[in-house]
Structures are given as C-alpha cells and as structure tokens.
Amino acid sequence: MDFLEWIPAYDATAVWVDPWKMDFWGSLYVTLTGMFIVLSCGWVGVYLILRRLALVGDAISHSVLPGLVIALLIAGKVTSTAMFLGALVAGVVTTALIEFLHGASRTKPDAAIGVSFTFLFALGVILVNSFAGSIDLDADCVLHGELIHVAMEVFDPESVVTAFGVEWPMTLVRMAGVTVVTVALILVFYKELLVSSFDAGLAASLGYRPRWIHYGLMIMLSWVIVSAFESVGAILVIAMLILPGATAYLWVQRLPALLVLTTVFSPIISLGGYHLGVWLNCSIAAAMALAAAILFLITWVIEPKNGLIRQGWTRWKAFLSMRQAEVR
Amino acid sequence: MSKRGKFLFQSLEPRTPLRVVGLLVFLFCISLGSSSSYGDQIGDLVQSDWKAQFWRFLSLKDPAVRAALLGSATLGALCGALGSFIVVRRWALLGDTLSHAALPGVALGFLWSMKKDPWTIFIGATLAGIVGAALSSGIRRTTKLKEDAALGMTLASFFALGIALISMTQHLPDADKSGLEQFLFGQAAAMNDDDIRLILIAGVVVFAGLILFYKELLLTSFDPGFARSTGAPVKIAQHGLTLALSFSIVVSLQAVGVALVSALLITPASAAYLLTDRMKRMVWMSALFGAFAGVVGAFGSFLQTKAPTGPFIVMGATMMFALAFLLGPKHGWVPRRWRRWTQSQKIRSENLLKAIYQTLEKDEGGISDDGAAWLSILRRKKIPEKKLWKELKALERSGLVTVTGDRARPDIFFTPEGKRHAMEIVRNHRLWELYLTHSANFPADHVHDDAEKIEHLLGEEMVRRLEKLLNHATLDPHGRPIPSLEDLEESRSESELAPKSGAAGYQGTG
C-alpha cells in the first residue's frame, strides 16, 4: 500500500449531496448539534480569549472528568442534574486549586495550571477505568467523543423528544437548551462581563466584584464543556472554545462584533466539518475541529488588514522602496 | 563575550554532571544485557495476590518488569531534568501543546510504515511537535492573539488532526492497527525493545546536551537580556530546548500518553522548585522525582495490566508535588503557616507581658500589693476576657508569670524570667520611641505605632548601639523610664537569689 493512498478520493456528489439524500434527518441532527456546540463554546471562548484564560479553559476541559465521574457514581445513572452539579463542582475546584497553588506558594501560574489539571484528569481516568462497569463512560471517548452517535439516538425510544411533529435526539435538545441559556446569560450580564474583561479595576470600582464574575464565567465554562463532552470529548472541546473566537478576533475587535461573527462561524464550521468527516471517513467531532482550524488558517492568510498576504505585501513594498532609494 | 560574562561562565563549574553520564552509561549497559533475555511482556505474567505482586515487582526477577521499570524511570528522570528548565522559563504549557501536537505525527508515522514502528513514529511525532511549536510562535508573532490563545489553538487543532487520522486508520483494510490508542494514555507494559532503546538514546542525548550547554541554558533561562549582551546564544538555546522537549515528549508517549505527558515535565520540576533555590540541585531533584513517578507508573502498570500507565505516573509525580508543597522546609505550606503562627504567638505573649509590666508600673495592684490586677490588664488590652485568659495561661505554662487567686479576681506575678523579658520589650519600645523623636525628629505623639511593631524585632546588638547613640537616656519621650541594662542585670541576679516559686512584683525602675 502506497503512502497517501489512505486519503479517499474526492467526489463532490458523494461528499456534499449523498449524506443528505441518504439520511437527511441524521445529517440534520449531527450538523445542528455541532452548530450548537460551536455556538455555545464559541461565545464563552470569546471571553476566554479576551481575558487570556485560554489555557484555563484547557485545564477545566480536562478536569471536569473527575467531577463528572464522581457525580455519576453518586447518582448511579447518567442524569443532567448530576452532570451539571459535577461540572459545577469540578470547575470551582479547579479554579480554586489553581489559585491556591499559585497564591500559597511560589509556583508560577502556568505551572499551577499544569500541575492541577493533569492531576485531576489522571484521577478522572483512573476512576473511569476502575468503575468502567458501573458508569457509561469510555476513557478514549473522553478524549475525542463521537458526534455521530447523535444520529443513532433516535432509534432508542428513551432518548427521543418529540417537538414540531418530529423526533429529536436528546443530546441535540439538551445542547440547544444549553446554548439558549448560555447566550441568555451572556446577554444579561453583558455589561459586567465587558467591563471586568477589559478593566478589572473599573469593574471593582463599579461594584461588580470581578472575582465573582470570574468564578461565574468558570462555572459557565465547565457547564458548556460538560454538555459538549459526550459529543466532542475533553480536548476537542478546546478547539470549539478557542478557534471560533480567535478567528473572529482576527477580523474584528469589538465585543459585539466578535459575538456576532462567532455566531456566523458556527454553522459554517459545523457543516464544513460534517462534510470533511464524510469525505475522509473519520471522526466527525475531530473533523469539525479541523474545519475550525482550517477556517482560522484561511483567515490568518487572507485577512485584508493584517493577514499574512498583506503583511508580506507590505514588507515587499518596503523592500522595493528601500532599493529604489538606494539606487537614487 | 565581555570579560564579566566570561567570568560568569567560568564560575559555574560543570563537574557533578559527569556522574550522570556514568549512571546513564551504566543503565544503558544493563538494558543491552537485559534486552537479550527480554521475552514476555508484563501482561503475560500470572496474576497472584496483591502482596506477592508487590514483592515480585520489587525483586526485579522478571525481565519484563526490569524493562518497563528501566524505561519509565529513565524517561521520568529525563523529563524531570528537562522540565526544570521548562518551569523556570514559564514554558509549562508549551509542553502540553507539544505533546498534543505530536499526535498527528504519531498517526502519520504509523501510516508511513503501516505498522507500529517506533522509529517512523518517533520521526513523525518529533516533526509534528516542531511544526506545532513553529506554528504557535508564528501565530503569536503575526497576529494580535496572545500566547495562551496561540498555544491552545495549536494544541486543539493538531489533536483534532491526530484523532481524525487515527480514526481514518481504523477503516484501513490491511494495517496492523492495534495499539495506536495506547498513545492517548500510555501503556508501559506495551513497550518493546525498540521503545526502550529509543528512550535510552534520547536520555543520553538530552542529558549530554543539558550537561554540555548547562551554563548557556542557565544564563538564557534566567536573564535573557544579560545573556544576549554577553554573546550567549539565546535563540539557539531556545530552539535547542524546544527540540529536546519534543524529543523527550515523543519518547514518553508510549508510556505516558499524549494527554498526560506534560505532567511529567511540569510536576516533578515544580516540586523541586519548591524545595531549593539552586538550579543545579533543582535539576537533580526533579530528575529524581520524575524517576520515582516512573517507578510508580511501572508498578501501576504491573498491577493492572489493562489500565493505562499515564495516570499512575501522574499520580506518583503529583504525590511528590503535594509533599513538597505541604512540607517543603522553606517554601512549604505547613512550615510557613507554622512560622507565621509561632511568630504571632510570640508577639501576642510579648504584648501581654508588656501590658502586665505597664500595669505594675502604674501601680495598679490587685489584692496583694505587688501583683498586677486582672481588671486593669483587661482594660488595657481591650480584647475579650476569655481570649486574654487563654493567653495568660499560655504565659504561665511557659514559666513567665504565676497566677494566684480565683478566676474572677486573679493576681498576676512575674517570674524573674518573665520580668526580664517584659523589661526587654518595654525597653525596646521606649528606646525606639526616643530614637525616632530624638534622631529622626518625629513628633512624640507619632512614634507609638511604629515602636509597637519594632519592639518584637530589635536584637541585642541593635539595642546596645541605640543606647549608646542616645547617651543611655533614662526617660522616653513621654517621660516614662526606660529599663536599662543594669536594671536587667539586677532582675537577673534577683532570679538567682530568689527561690523558684517566689515571684518578683513591680519594683520602681529608672
């Protein structure tokens, strides 16, 4: 077998039309779920980027695992309440642990993040493996998830919700609910988040309590992560958190514009990822993260004001004018 | 290079590291010896009870155990030593990024040879790691995005690519695709000869690099500006370190896994950082802690052959970190708390002694004339009676005062020891007040708060000099007497004369 032969041939009809023709509803479920994940993660992610907390997002996306496992062990079965509480506790514990390690010793903040999340994640993996029989979690899935399961959920009558005369899979409905709540929360606390993200001192002087806002954001983050967990896994969720916001940040810098652009990106990433996954015959969640990365790469290169092409062009012109000046 | 820079270079002697080279060569020889007899994998061993397993592990009878132990301990030491440079440079999260970025390289290396060949995987993963590092630094340099976002993006995108590639290999018809998932969480038991050879080679190369370029690495890590001015190769040190980092991450992947390899870099080094202030010692300690974590991981892998090794290694490393964090003599949490507590205890008891002294000085006696009245002390201290009573009892326990009478109206007497101590504190306080008004021209009503703090800190030598400076003055700015050296001597001789139970009350001093 030749190297590179493993890349499937590209056939436009097979990639873009067939999935919808053959299984319209399945494709719709997968892309909609993906869109909601990208949307909710992206909105929270915008604030992570602005507050330079991208790596705390990384940390929490790992450390929700033990919280989730312990909550599921206590609850005995997979329920939304248990998952929510587990994520909440895990988010608060991680944030507090990082602050404690950093504040009570001379450990630097980056090392504090690294030490605490690897510990919590390792704990989670050990728990998953020790109680693999009693909970419905799989260590590998924890890392990369499987979005395609959403499409199969409709075959299980227990995980189906009927609305508008159509059967919707539970995961999709839950993700839609999470997205609505996240967006609503961000809009309600828009001013507080805005001020505390850009000027913590001003926020404190206005009586906003930046610390509470920080913890609130971290709780929201862990909630979004834990909802997306099952579908995209711990590490791919970081892609959904950071990439849409970072791509938007290259185009615009105003907060409302960032949020709008992230919203616009979410269906693009979801659809692009779905079809990329169909073409390459690989994990759909990974393909969506890849689509987000490709979107970023394209933006990075072609963005008109600061893109790589523009930067190269400016440098080339400067070089030319310098040479002309030398000739004279 | 400037003269000063050269001097600095020479003063950092590189002698001890030679020992490590010897150690590594020794380990290498062992591995060559053992690799010939290395047959079974750990998974083939017969399971017996937990204790027997433990002894069997310790006795090192099985070649498989020896191999796994050697491999994971070596890479623990390797990552630990390298990690100390990562931690002091605040690169902790670069390690995480590089390890995730290596995943597509692992998959590509696999796809190249269509089997789990350590060498192609090693090359692919190293290349992918380097591309990841270059990409994240490129993003940082050419866009407005900050370092954390750049690292996080690279990490997630490369990981996504890796997962996509691995999930693609699952559909390949004729590939031996078993074991690729082990790269996510690591499986020390699945290490084969080639893996261990690779670890040892990487270990020798990286340790040799650390030893040879120790001075440069040290200088560029702590003071890049000064390093540049002395002509030390800052950029090269940086790139070399990144390269060494991706080497060690890649060789660790098989045992620790992509997800947790960064812990092996960060956690032992962070533990060492809490225990020492010297870089060389930090490197050694961190290597030792890393090796310990590796041993724990190998043991975990030995006990539970199905479970991944990575989490056990991380647990071993975190254990060391937790110990260092809590009990480290200088920066540890408990000793620092303890120091702060004893310090505040000391200040509290000294303040109470002072209050008793002042009560006696104002002649506010109790029932019997030369004891201090509890009520006036209480009025003076303005803290709840219960609390003050506890402090008083603590003073009595340490033999500084004696308390007679009942709880409601006790009389308090100094022991000679206690009186001397109280006099010292009062002397320090008043001497300092006088010094501030006399030599620093403070108004007399502005000096009390300052003296209140410094009275607990003044040493004997400082007091002598102050006394001399102030011409052995006897009255403080508020007209109260300053106990002098003679007064102290007097109370000391008194303590020799007086019987142990006898208590000395107030005697007008000065």
PDB file of C-alpha atoms in Angstrom, chain A residues 1-4 6-8 48-49 51-55 58 62 100-115 117-126 129-130 139-140 142-144 146 235-236 238-240 242-243 245-247 249-250 253 280-283 285-287 289-290 293 296-297 300 303 306 308 311 315, chain B residues 86-93 96-97 100 108 111-114 135 138-149 151-153 155-157 159-161 163-165 167-168 171-174 181 184-185 258-260 262-263 266-267 270 272-277 304 306-308 310-312 314-315 318 321 325-326 331-333 336:
ATOM      1  CA  MET A   1       0.000   0.000   0.000  1.00  0.00           C
ATOM      2  CA  ASP A   2       1.391   3.333  -1.004  1.00  0.00           C
ATOM      3  CA  PHE A   3       1.799   6.244   1.316  1.00  0.00           C
ATOM      4  CA  LEU A   4      -1.018   8.779   0.865  1.00  0.00           C
ATOM      5  CA  TRP A   6      -5.238   6.141   2.527  1.00  0.00           C
ATOM      6  CA  ILE A   7      -6.713   9.535   1.653  1.00  0.00           C
ATOM      7  CA  PRO A   8     -10.039   8.747  -0.030  1.00  0.00           C
ATOM      8  CA  LEU A  48     -11.578  33.328  27.455  1.00  0.00           C
ATOM      9  CA  ILE A  49      -9.519  34.902  24.688  1.00  0.00           C
ATOM     10  CA  ARG A  51      -9.286  37.542  29.435  1.00  0.00           C
ATOM     11  CA  ARG A  52      -6.261  35.467  28.396  1.00  0.00           C
ATOM     12  CA  LEU A  53      -7.760  32.420  30.034  1.00  0.00           C
ATOM     13  CA  ALA A  54      -7.469  30.116  27.020  1.00  0.00           C
ATOM     14  CA  LEU A  55      -5.326  27.689  28.977  1.00  0.00           C
ATOM     15  CA  ASP A  58      -7.860  23.802  28.560  1.00  0.00           C
ATOM     16  CA  HIS A  62      -9.710  18.154  31.389  1.00  0.00           C
ATOM     17  CA  PHE A 100      -4.353  28.196  45.821  1.00  0.00           C
ATOM     18  CA  LEU A 101      -1.239  26.598  44.323  1.00  0.00           C
ATOM     19  CA  HIS A 102      -0.261  29.889  42.782  1.00  0.00           C
ATOM     20  CA  GLY A 103      -1.184  32.062  45.757  1.00  0.00           C
ATOM     21  CA  ALA A 104       0.083  29.970  48.662  1.00  0.00           C
ATOM     22  CA  SER A 105       3.465  29.042  47.204  1.00  0.00           C
ATOM     23  CA  ARG A 106       5.856  30.405  44.660  1.00  0.00           C
ATOM     24  CA  THR A 107       4.589  28.111  41.922  1.00  0.00           C
ATOM     25  CA  LYS A 108       4.096  30.174  38.777  1.00  0.00           C
ATOM     26  CA  PRO A 109       0.574  30.431  37.358  1.00  0.00           C
ATOM     27  CA  ASP A 110       1.334  28.353  34.249  1.00  0.00           C
ATOM     28  CA  ALA A 111       2.888  25.568  36.318  1.00  0.00           C
ATOM     29  CA  ALA A 112      -0.039  25.742  38.745  1.00  0.00           C
ATOM     30  CA  ILE A 113      -2.433  25.213  35.848  1.00  0.00           C
ATOM     31  CA  GLY A 114      -0.347  22.329  34.515  1.00  0.00           C
ATOM     32  CA  VAL A 115       0.018  20.566  37.853  1.00  0.00           C
ATOM     33  CA  PHE A 117      -5.294  19.796  35.617  1.00  0.00           C
ATOM     34  CA  THR A 118      -3.021  16.843  34.910  1.00  0.00           C
ATOM     35  CA  PHE A 119      -3.646  15.596  38.438  1.00  0.00           C
ATOM     36  CA  LEU A 120      -7.416  15.939  38.155  1.00  0.00           C
ATOM     37  CA  PHE A 121      -7.507  14.423  34.691  1.00  0.00           C
ATOM     38  CA  ALA A 122      -5.367  11.466  35.770  1.00  0.00           C
ATOM     39  CA  LEU A 123      -7.685  10.976  38.721  1.00  0.00           C
ATOM     40  CA  GLY A 124     -10.638  11.005  36.346  1.00  0.00           C
ATOM     41  CA  VAL A 125      -9.073   8.463  34.007  1.00  0.00           C
ATOM     42  CA  ILE A 126      -8.225   6.138  36.886  1.00  0.00           C
ATOM     43  CA  ASN A 129     -11.094   2.662  34.387  1.00  0.00           C
ATOM     44  CA  SER A 130     -11.802   1.387  37.889  1.00  0.00           C
ATOM     45  CA  ALA A 139     -11.709   6.646  28.539  1.00  0.00           C
ATOM     46  CA  ASP A 140     -10.900   7.060  24.852  1.00  0.00           C
ATOM     47  CA  VAL A 142     -13.475  11.113  26.952  1.00  0.00           C
ATOM     48  CA  LEU A 143     -10.691  12.493  24.798  1.00  0.00           C
ATOM     49  CA  HIS A 144     -12.334  12.671  21.427  1.00  0.00           C
ATOM     50  CA  GLU A 146     -18.234  10.719  18.897  1.00  0.00           C
ATOM     51  CA  ILE A 235      -9.631  18.003  24.195  1.00  0.00           C
ATOM     52  CA  LEU A 236     -11.594  18.704  21.047  1.00  0.00           C
ATOM     53  CA  ILE A 238     -10.842  23.272  23.449  1.00  0.00           C
ATOM     54  CA  ALA A 239     -10.863  23.665  19.682  1.00  0.00           C
ATOM     55  CA  MET A 240     -14.523  24.630  19.825  1.00  0.00           C
ATOM     56  CA  ILE A 242     -10.825  28.886  21.250  1.00  0.00           C
ATOM     57  CA  LEU A 243     -10.796  28.577  17.467  1.00  0.00           C
ATOM     58  CA  GLY A 245     -13.339  33.277  18.843  1.00  0.00           C
ATOM     59  CA  ALA A 246      -9.708  33.516  17.761  1.00  0.00           C
ATOM     60  CA  THR A 247     -10.717  33.515  14.097  1.00  0.00           C
ATOM     61  CA  TYR A 249     -10.674  38.194  16.671  1.00  0.00           C
ATOM     62  CA  LEU A 250      -8.540  38.434  13.535  1.00  0.00           C
ATOM     63  CA  GLN A 253     -12.012  43.546  17.790  1.00  0.00           C
ATOM     64  CA  LEU A 280     -12.274  11.451   4.991  1.00  0.00           C
ATOM     65  CA  ASN A 281     -14.432   8.829   6.709  1.00  0.00           C
ATOM     66  CA  CYS A 282     -13.160   9.902  10.131  1.00  0.00           C
ATOM     67  CA  SER A 283     -14.469  11.098  13.485  1.00  0.00           C
ATOM     68  CA  ALA A 285     -16.071  15.767  16.013  1.00  0.00           C
ATOM     69  CA  ALA A 286     -12.397  15.828  15.020  1.00  0.00           C
ATOM     70  CA  ALA A 287     -13.383  16.908  11.529  1.00  0.00           C
ATOM     71  CA  ALA A 289     -12.394  20.925  14.990  1.00  0.00           C
ATOM     72  CA  LEU A 290     -10.297  20.601  11.846  1.00  0.00           C
ATOM     73  CA  ALA A 293      -8.699  25.187  12.288  1.00  0.00           C
ATOM     74  CA  PHE A 296      -8.604  30.051  11.117  1.00  0.00           C
ATOM     75  CA  LEU A 297      -5.766  29.264   8.724  1.00  0.00           C
ATOM     76  CA  TRP A 300      -4.807  34.150   9.023  1.00  0.00           C
ATOM     77  CA  GLU A 303      -7.495  38.706   6.203  1.00  0.00           C
ATOM     78  CA  ASN A 306      -3.325  42.095   8.961  1.00  0.00           C
ATOM     79  CA  LEU A 308      -0.096  37.077   6.129  1.00  0.00           C
ATOM     80  CA  GLN A 311       1.994  41.574   5.777  1.00  0.00           C
ATOM     81  CA  ARG A 315       7.183  44.116   3.561  1.00  0.00           C
TER      82      ARG A 315
ATOM     83  CA  ILE B  86      10.717  24.463  31.283  1.00  0.00           C
ATOM     84  CA  VAL B  87       9.330  25.523  34.640  1.00  0.00           C
ATOM     85  CA  VAL B  88      11.815  28.296  35.334  1.00  0.00           C
ATOM     86  CA  ARG B  89      11.241  29.649  31.831  1.00  0.00           C
ATOM     87  CA  ARG B  90       7.471  29.549  32.359  1.00  0.00           C
ATOM     88  CA  TRP B  91       7.025  27.324  29.347  1.00  0.00           C
ATOM     89  CA  ALA B  92       4.850  24.873  31.247  1.00  0.00           C
ATOM     90  CA  LEU B  93       2.031  24.996  28.760  1.00  0.00           C
ATOM     91  CA  ASP B  96       1.290  20.390  26.859  1.00  0.00           C
ATOM     92  CA  THR B  97       0.944  21.875  23.397  1.00  0.00           C
ATOM     93  CA  HIS B 100      -0.784  17.096  21.801  1.00  0.00           C
ATOM     94  CA  LEU B 108       1.445   9.777  10.095  1.00  0.00           C
ATOM     95  CA  LEU B 111       0.597   5.401   8.120  1.00  0.00           C
ATOM     96  CA  TRP B 112       4.054   5.631   6.587  1.00  0.00           C
ATOM     97  CA  SER B 113       5.037   2.101   7.528  1.00  0.00           C
ATOM     98  CA  MET B 114       1.520   0.728   8.137  1.00  0.00           C
ATOM     99  CA  LEU B 135       3.056  27.439  14.208  1.00  0.00           C
ATOM    100  CA  GLY B 138       4.114  32.213  14.172  1.00  0.00           C
ATOM    101  CA  ILE B 139       0.554  32.924  15.280  1.00  0.00           C
ATOM    102  CA  ARG B 140       1.848  34.904  18.216  1.00  0.00           C
ATOM    103  CA  ARG B 141       4.207  36.971  16.111  1.00  0.00           C
ATOM    104  CA  THR B 142       1.941  37.799  13.197  1.00  0.00           C
ATOM    105  CA  THR B 143      -1.460  38.253  14.834  1.00  0.00           C
ATOM    106  CA  LYS B 144      -2.939  40.095  17.768  1.00  0.00           C
ATOM    107  CA  LEU B 145      -3.628  36.826  19.567  1.00  0.00           C
ATOM    108  CA  LYS B 146      -1.801  36.281  22.828  1.00  0.00           C
ATOM    109  CA  GLU B 147       0.420  33.356  23.713  1.00  0.00           C
ATOM    110  CA  ASP B 148      -2.204  31.375  25.608  1.00  0.00           C
ATOM    111  CA  ALA B 149      -4.660  31.514  22.715  1.00  0.00           C
ATOM    112  CA  LEU B 151      -0.865  27.587  22.283  1.00  0.00           C
ATOM    113  CA  GLY B 152      -4.404  26.439  22.930  1.00  0.00           C
ATOM    114  CA  MET B 153      -5.326  26.675  19.264  1.00  0.00           C
ATOM    115  CA  LEU B 155      -2.900  22.099  20.730  1.00  0.00           C
ATOM    116  CA  ALA B 156      -6.531  21.591  19.817  1.00  0.00           C
ATOM    117  CA  SER B 157      -6.095  21.733  16.037  1.00  0.00           C
ATOM    118  CA  PHE B 159      -5.016  16.974  18.342  1.00  0.00           C
ATOM    119  CA  ALA B 160      -8.070  17.097  16.091  1.00  0.00           C
ATOM    120  CA  LEU B 161      -5.907  16.255  13.111  1.00  0.00           C
ATOM    121  CA  ILE B 163      -7.773  11.979  16.068  1.00  0.00           C
ATOM    122  CA  ALA B 164      -9.046  12.343  12.503  1.00  0.00           C
ATOM    123  CA  LEU B 165      -6.038  10.440  11.179  1.00  0.00           C
ATOM    124  CA  SER B 167      -9.987   7.264  13.169  1.00  0.00           C
ATOM    125  CA  MET B 168      -9.150   7.010   9.473  1.00  0.00           C
ATOM    126  CA  HIS B 171     -11.043   1.827   8.238  1.00  0.00           C
ATOM    127  CA  LEU B 172      -7.853   0.738   6.519  1.00  0.00           C
ATOM    128  CA  PRO B 173      -8.019  -2.806   5.219  1.00  0.00           C
ATOM    129  CA  ASP B 174      -4.527  -4.211   5.654  1.00  0.00           C
ATOM    130  CA  GLU B 181      -4.960   4.297  21.018  1.00  0.00           C
ATOM    131  CA  LEU B 184      -3.510   8.619  24.247  1.00  0.00           C
ATOM    132  CA  PHE B 185      -2.975   7.449  27.827  1.00  0.00           C
ATOM    133  CA  VAL B 258      -0.359  12.349  24.801  1.00  0.00           C
ATOM    134  CA  ALA B 259      -2.865  13.586  27.311  1.00  0.00           C
ATOM    135  CA  LEU B 260      -0.659  13.485  30.382  1.00  0.00           C
ATOM    136  CA  SER B 262       3.101  17.399  30.227  1.00  0.00           C
ATOM    137  CA  ALA B 263       2.638  16.395  33.860  1.00  0.00           C
ATOM    138  CA  ILE B 266       5.872  20.172  34.932  1.00  0.00           C
ATOM    139  CA  THR B 267       5.008  18.398  38.155  1.00  0.00           C
ATOM    140  CA  SER B 270       7.512  22.279  40.226  1.00  0.00           C
ATOM    141  CA  ALA B 272      11.810  20.636  43.073  1.00  0.00           C
ATOM    142  CA  TYR B 273      11.264  24.346  42.584  1.00  0.00           C
ATOM    143  CA  LEU B 274       9.533  24.487  45.951  1.00  0.00           C
ATOM    144  CA  LEU B 275      12.422  22.746  47.683  1.00  0.00           C
ATOM    145  CA  THR B 276      15.519  24.523  46.513  1.00  0.00           C
ATOM    146  CA  ASP B 277      16.784  27.830  45.209  1.00  0.00           C
ATOM    147  CA  GLN B 304      -3.327  -3.507  36.490  1.00  0.00           C
ATOM    148  CA  LYS B 306      -5.464  -3.410  31.440  1.00  0.00           C
ATOM    149  CA  ALA B 307      -5.383   0.119  32.853  1.00  0.00           C
ATOM    150  CA  PRO B 308      -3.282   2.794  31.145  1.00  0.00           C
ATOM    151  CA  GLY B 310      -0.065   7.515  32.274  1.00  0.00           C
ATOM    152  CA  PRO B 311      -2.463   8.335  35.102  1.00  0.00           C
ATOM    153  CA  PHE B 312      -0.399   6.287  37.579  1.00  0.00           C
ATOM    154  CA  VAL B 314       0.960  11.428  37.051  1.00  0.00           C
ATOM    155  CA  MET B 315      -0.290  10.317  40.458  1.00  0.00           C
ATOM    156  CA  THR B 318       1.613  14.704  41.982  1.00  0.00           C
ATOM    157  CA  PHE B 321       4.486  17.726  44.420  1.00  0.00           C
ATOM    158  CA  PHE B 325       4.019  21.856  48.547  1.00  0.00           C
ATOM    159  CA  LEU B 326       2.846  20.995  52.022  1.00  0.00           C
ATOM    160  CA  HIS B 331       8.506  27.277  50.827  1.00  0.00           C
ATOM    161  CA  GLY B 332       6.182  24.562  52.108  1.00  0.00           C
ATOM    162  CA  TRP B 333       2.702  25.488  53.172  1.00  0.00           C
ATOM    163  CA  ARG B 336       5.211  28.678  56.547  1.00  0.00           C
TER     164      ARG B 336
END
